[in-house]
């Protein structure tokens, strides 16, 4: 049955803006992105929305819905109460372009800073071999659709504005996919500590909670990377061993 719902949508640019209310008919089975398109078609032709696949795989329609970072195409209308107002706004962590569209180019700039995959030489028979457990571990990280919801909810980026020192959960997962690859030979541990800010993550797991691909960002990615940094620089036993061998 068609029902009328109240939407409160942030409208504006980087220079400023405010919430505007729209009343719109909602059909059964709709997701938030469907309703935004209806508002765009009937009530606000100039409403700016970024979207592409409408299947939860491109990561384009990231926004904040009732205060929570979500994909608009995967947020069903029937999960909200019948009289509940639905507030939609752009991701807070990134600069606004217009309305619900944000500039996420900073993430790609950080990605270019990461040393690329450097495989070990091929064995004599020319065939690389990996254990299935190593394949599965790296494959989890490659499920990322770069929606940047984890970046949006990260308090180091969102509340502390430390983009100068921390690359955020998405890029930590990118680093993990390389560092934990059994065929990779590049040493990124110094960069993890100095350039990418692994020590700034407080392991609140808020990034894991909003991941639409259910990647265990904190437990399987960030914590193992932090452990590598600790082993390299702060383990007293390993430090003693290094000093002994350095003297020789």
CSV table of C-alpha atoms in Angstrom, one decimal:
chain,number,residue,atom,x,y,z
A,1,UNK,CA,0.0,0.0,0.0
A,2,UNK,CA,1.3,3.5,-0.9
A,3,UNK,CA,2.1,5.7,2.1
A,4,UNK,CA,3.2,9.2,2.5
A,5,UNK,CA,6.6,9.7,4.2
A,6,UNK,CA,8.4,12.8,5.4
A,7,UNK,CA,12.0,13.1,4.2
A,8,UNK,CA,14.4,15.8,5.5
A,9,UNK,CA,17.2,16.2,3.0
A,10,UNK,CA,20.3,18.3,3.4
A,11,UNK,CA,20.6,20.7,0.4
A,12,UNK,CA,23.6,22.9,-0.3
A,13,UNK,CA,27.2,23.2,-1.3
A,14,UNK,CA,30.6,23.6,0.4
A,15,UNK,CA,29.7,27.2,1.1
A,16,UNK,CA,26.8,26.1,3.3
A,17,UNK,CA,23.3,24.6,3.3
A,18,UNK,CA,20.4,23.4,5.3
A,19,UNK,CA,17.8,20.6,5.6
A,20,UNK,CA,14.7,20.8,3.4
A,21,UNK,CA,11.6,18.8,4.0
A,22,UNK,CA,9.7,16.8,1.4
A,23,UNK,CA,6.6,14.7,1.6
A,24,UNK,CA,6.5,11.9,-0.9
A,25,UNK,CA,4.5,8.8,-1.7
A,26,UNK,CA,6.4,5.6,-1.0
A,27,UNK,CA,5.5,2.2,-2.6
A,28,UNK,CA,6.0,-1.2,-0.9
A,29,UNK,CA,9.5,-2.6,-1.5
A,30,UNK,CA,11.2,0.7,-2.0
A,31,UNK,CA,14.7,1.5,-0.8
A,32,UNK,CA,15.9,5.0,0.2
A,33,UNK,CA,17.5,5.5,-3.1
A,34,UNK,CA,14.2,4.9,-4.9
A,35,UNK,CA,12.5,7.5,-2.8
A,36,UNK,CA,15.3,10.0,-3.4
A,37,UNK,CA,14.9,9.5,-7.2
A,38,UNK,CA,11.2,10.1,-6.8
A,39,UNK,CA,11.8,13.3,-5.0
A,40,UNK,CA,14.3,14.3,-7.6
A,41,UNK,CA,11.8,13.5,-10.4
A,42,UNK,CA,8.7,15.1,-8.8
A,43,UNK,CA,9.7,17.7,-6.2
A,44,UNK,CA,13.4,18.7,-6.6
A,45,UNK,CA,14.8,18.2,-10.1
A,46,UNK,CA,18.2,19.7,-9.1
A,47,UNK,CA,18.8,17.4,-6.2
A,48,UNK,CA,22.3,16.0,-6.5
A,49,UNK,CA,22.8,12.3,-5.8
A,50,UNK,CA,25.7,10.0,-6.7
A,51,UNK,CA,24.7,6.4,-7.6
A,52,UNK,CA,25.4,3.8,-10.2
A,53,UNK,CA,24.6,0.1,-9.8
A,54,UNK,CA,21.7,0.1,-7.3
A,55,UNK,CA,22.8,-3.3,-6.2
A,56,UNK,CA,25.2,-2.6,-3.3
A,57,UNK,CA,28.3,-3.3,-5.3
A,58,UNK,CA,29.6,0.0,-6.6
A,59,UNK,CA,29.7,2.0,-3.3
A,60,UNK,CA,28.5,5.2,-5.0
A,61,UNK,CA,25.4,6.0,-3.0
A,62,UNK,CA,27.0,6.4,0.4
A,63,UNK,CA,25.3,8.9,2.7
A,64,UNK,CA,24.1,9.3,6.2
A,65,UNK,CA,20.6,8.2,6.9
A,66,UNK,CA,19.1,9.0,10.3
A,67,UNK,CA,22.7,9.7,11.5
A,68,UNK,CA,24.2,6.3,10.4
A,69,UNK,CA,26.5,5.9,7.3
A,70,UNK,CA,24.7,3.6,4.9
A,71,UNK,CA,24.3,2.7,1.2
A,72,UNK,CA,21.0,4.3,0.1
A,73,UNK,CA,20.4,1.4,-2.3
A,74,UNK,CA,20.6,-1.2,0.4
A,75,UNK,CA,18.5,0.7,3.1
A,76,UNK,CA,14.9,-0.6,2.8
A,77,UNK,CA,12.1,1.8,3.7
A,78,UNK,CA,10.2,-0.9,5.7
A,79,UNK,CA,12.9,-0.8,8.4
A,80,UNK,CA,11.7,2.7,9.5
A,81,UNK,CA,8.6,3.2,11.6
A,82,UNK,CA,5.5,4.4,9.7
A,83,UNK,CA,5.6,7.9,11.3
A,84,UNK,CA,9.3,8.2,11.5
A,85,UNK,CA,10.9,11.1,9.7
A,86,UNK,CA,13.9,10.1,7.6
A,87,UNK,CA,16.9,12.5,7.6
A,88,UNK,CA,19.4,12.2,4.8
A,89,UNK,CA,22.7,14.1,4.6
A,90,UNK,CA,26.1,13.8,2.9
A,91,UNK,CA,29.0,12.0,4.6
A,92,UNK,CA,30.4,14.3,7.2
A,93,UNK,CA,34.1,13.3,6.8
A,94,UNK,CA,34.4,14.5,3.2
A,95,UNK,CA,33.9,18.0,1.6
A,96,UNK,CA,30.4,18.6,0.1
A,97,UNK,CA,30.2,19.1,-3.6
A,98,UNK,CA,26.4,19.5,-3.8
A,99,UNK,CA,23.6,18.2,-1.7
A,100,UNK,CA,24.2,14.5,-1.0
A,101,UNK,CA,27.4,14.3,-3.2
A,102,UNK,CA,30.8,14.5,-1.5
A,103,UNK,CA,34.4,14.8,-2.8
A,104,UNK,CA,36.1,11.5,-1.9
A,105,UNK,CA,39.2,12.0,-4.0
A,106,UNK,CA,41.4,12.2,-0.9
A,107,UNK,CA,41.0,8.5,-0.6
A,108,UNK,CA,42.5,7.9,-4.0
A,109,UNK,CA,45.3,10.2,-3.3
A,110,UNK,CA,46.2,8.2,-0.2
A,111,UNK,CA,46.0,5.0,-2.2
A,112,UNK,CA,48.6,6.2,-4.7
A,113,UNK,CA,51.0,6.6,-1.7
A,114,UNK,CA,51.0,2.9,-0.9
A,115,UNK,CA,53.9,0.9,-2.3
A,116,UNK,CA,52.5,-1.5,-4.8
A,117,UNK,CA,52.6,-5.3,-4.8
A,118,UNK,CA,56.1,-6.7,-5.4
A,119,UNK,CA,56.1,-10.5,-6.0
A,120,UNK,CA,58.9,-12.8,-5.1
A,121,UNK,CA,60.8,-14.5,-7.9
A,122,UNK,CA,59.0,-17.4,-9.5
A,123,UNK,CA,60.1,-20.9,-8.5
A,124,UNK,CA,62.1,-23.1,-10.9
A,125,UNK,CA,59.0,-24.7,-12.3
A,126,UNK,CA,57.4,-21.2,-12.9
A,127,UNK,CA,54.4,-21.9,-10.7
A,128,UNK,CA,53.5,-19.8,-7.6
A,129,UNK,CA,51.9,-21.7,-4.7
A,130,UNK,CA,49.9,-20.4,-1.8
A,131,UNK,CA,48.0,-22.1,1.0
A,132,UNK,CA,44.2,-21.8,0.9
A,133,UNK,CA,44.1,-20.1,4.3
A,134,UNK,CA,46.4,-17.3,2.9
A,135,UNK,CA,44.2,-16.9,-0.2
A,136,UNK,CA,41.0,-16.7,1.9
A,137,UNK,CA,42.6,-14.1,4.2
A,138,UNK,CA,43.6,-11.7,1.4
A,139,UNK,CA,40.3,-12.4,-0.5
A,140,UNK,CA,38.3,-11.0,2.3
A,141,UNK,CA,40.0,-7.6,2.0
A,142,UNK,CA,39.4,-7.6,-1.8
A,143,UNK,CA,35.7,-7.6,-1.2
A,144,UNK,CA,35.9,-3.8,-0.4
A,145,UNK,CA,33.6,-1.8,-2.8
A,146,UNK,CA,35.2,1.5,-1.7
A,147,UNK,CA,31.9,3.0,-0.4
A,148,UNK,CA,34.1,4.8,2.2
A,149,UNK,CA,31.5,4.4,4.9
A,150,UNK,CA,34.3,3.1,7.2
A,151,UNK,CA,36.2,6.3,6.5
A,152,UNK,CA,33.1,8.4,7.2
A,153,UNK,CA,32.5,6.8,10.6
A,154,UNK,CA,36.2,6.7,11.7
A,155,UNK,CA,36.5,9.1,14.6
A,156,UNK,CA,40.1,9.9,13.8
A,157,UNK,CA,39.1,11.3,10.4
A,158,UNK,CA,35.6,12.5,11.2
A,159,UNK,CA,36.0,14.1,14.7
A,160,UNK,CA,39.7,14.7,15.0
A,161,UNK,CA,40.2,15.7,11.4
A,162,UNK,CA,43.6,13.9,11.3
A,163,UNK,CA,43.7,13.2,7.5
A,164,UNK,CA,47.3,14.6,7.7
A,165,UNK,CA,48.4,11.6,9.9
A,166,UNK,CA,46.0,8.6,9.4
A,167,UNK,CA,44.9,7.1,6.1
A,168,UNK,CA,41.8,5.5,7.6
A,169,UNK,CA,40.2,2.0,7.7
A,170,UNK,CA,39.8,1.6,3.9
A,171,UNK,CA,43.4,2.2,3.2
A,172,UNK,CA,44.5,0.1,6.2
A,173,UNK,CA,42.6,-2.7,4.5
A,174,UNK,CA,44.4,-2.0,1.3
A,175,UNK,CA,47.7,-2.2,3.1
A,176,UNK,CA,46.6,-5.4,4.8
A,177,UNK,CA,45.8,-7.0,1.5
A,178,UNK,CA,49.4,-6.4,0.4
A,179,UNK,CA,51.3,-6.9,3.6
A,180,UNK,CA,49.5,-10.3,4.3
A,181,UNK,CA,49.9,-11.6,0.7
A,182,UNK,CA,52.2,-14.6,0.9
A,183,UNK,CA,53.9,-13.7,-2.4
A,184,UNK,CA,54.6,-10.0,-1.6
A,185,UNK,CA,58.2,-8.9,-0.7
A,186,UNK,CA,57.7,-5.2,-0.1
A,187,UNK,CA,58.3,-4.0,3.5
A,188,UNK,CA,55.6,-1.5,4.4
A,189,UNK,CA,56.0,-1.7,8.2
A,190,UNK,CA,58.0,1.5,8.6
A,191,UNK,CA,55.5,3.4,6.4
A,192,UNK,CA,52.6,1.9,8.5
A,193,UNK,CA,54.1,3.5,11.6
A,194,UNK,CA,55.4,6.8,10.1
A,195,UNK,CA,53.3,7.7,7.1
A,196,UNK,CA,50.0,5.9,7.4
A,197,UNK,CA,49.4,6.4,11.1
A,198,UNK,CA,48.5,2.9,12.3
A,199,UNK,CA,49.0,3.9,15.9
A,200,UNK,CA,46.2,6.4,15.8
A,201,UNK,CA,43.5,3.8,15.4
A,202,UNK,CA,41.9,3.1,18.8
A,203,UNK,CA,40.2,-0.1,17.7
A,204,UNK,CA,36.6,1.0,18.4
A,205,UNK,CA,35.4,-1.3,15.6
A,206,UNK,CA,32.9,1.3,14.3
A,207,UNK,CA,34.3,0.8,10.8
A,208,UNK,CA,33.5,-2.9,10.9
A,209,UNK,CA,30.0,-2.2,12.1
A,210,UNK,CA,29.1,-0.1,9.0
A,211,UNK,CA,30.9,-2.2,6.3
A,212,UNK,CA,28.2,-3.4,3.8
A,213,UNK,CA,30.5,-6.3,2.8
A,214,UNK,CA,30.9,-7.4,6.4
A,215,UNK,CA,34.7,-7.3,6.2
A,216,UNK,CA,36.3,-7.7,9.6
A,217,UNK,CA,38.3,-4.5,9.2
A,218,UNK,CA,39.5,-4.2,12.7
A,219,UNK,CA,40.1,-7.7,13.8
A,220,UNK,CA,41.5,-9.2,10.6
A,221,UNK,CA,43.1,-6.1,9.1
A,222,UNK,CA,44.1,-3.3,11.4
A,223,UNK,CA,45.0,-5.2,14.5
A,224,UNK,CA,47.4,-7.6,12.7
A,225,UNK,CA,49.1,-4.5,11.1
A,226,UNK,CA,49.4,-2.8,14.4
A,227,UNK,CA,51.0,-6.1,15.8
A,228,UNK,CA,53.6,-6.0,13.0
A,229,UNK,CA,54.6,-2.5,14.0
A,230,UNK,CA,54.8,-3.4,17.7
A,231,UNK,CA,56.9,-6.5,16.9
A,232,UNK,CA,59.3,-4.4,14.8
A,233,UNK,CA,59.7,-1.3,17.1
A,234,UNK,CA,58.5,-2.0,20.6
A,235,UNK,CA,59.1,-5.7,21.4
A,236,UNK,CA,61.8,-5.6,24.1
A,237,UNK,CA,63.1,-9.1,23.4
A,238,UNK,CA,63.4,-8.5,19.7
A,239,UNK,CA,65.1,-5.2,20.4
A,240,UNK,CA,67.7,-6.9,22.6
A,241,UNK,CA,68.4,-9.5,19.9
A,242,UNK,CA,68.9,-6.8,17.3
A,243,UNK,CA,71.3,-5.0,19.6
A,244,UNK,CA,73.3,-8.1,20.2
A,245,UNK,CA,73.6,-9.0,16.5
A,246,UNK,CA,74.3,-5.3,15.6
A,247,UNK,CA,77.4,-5.4,17.9
A,248,UNK,CA,78.7,-8.4,16.1
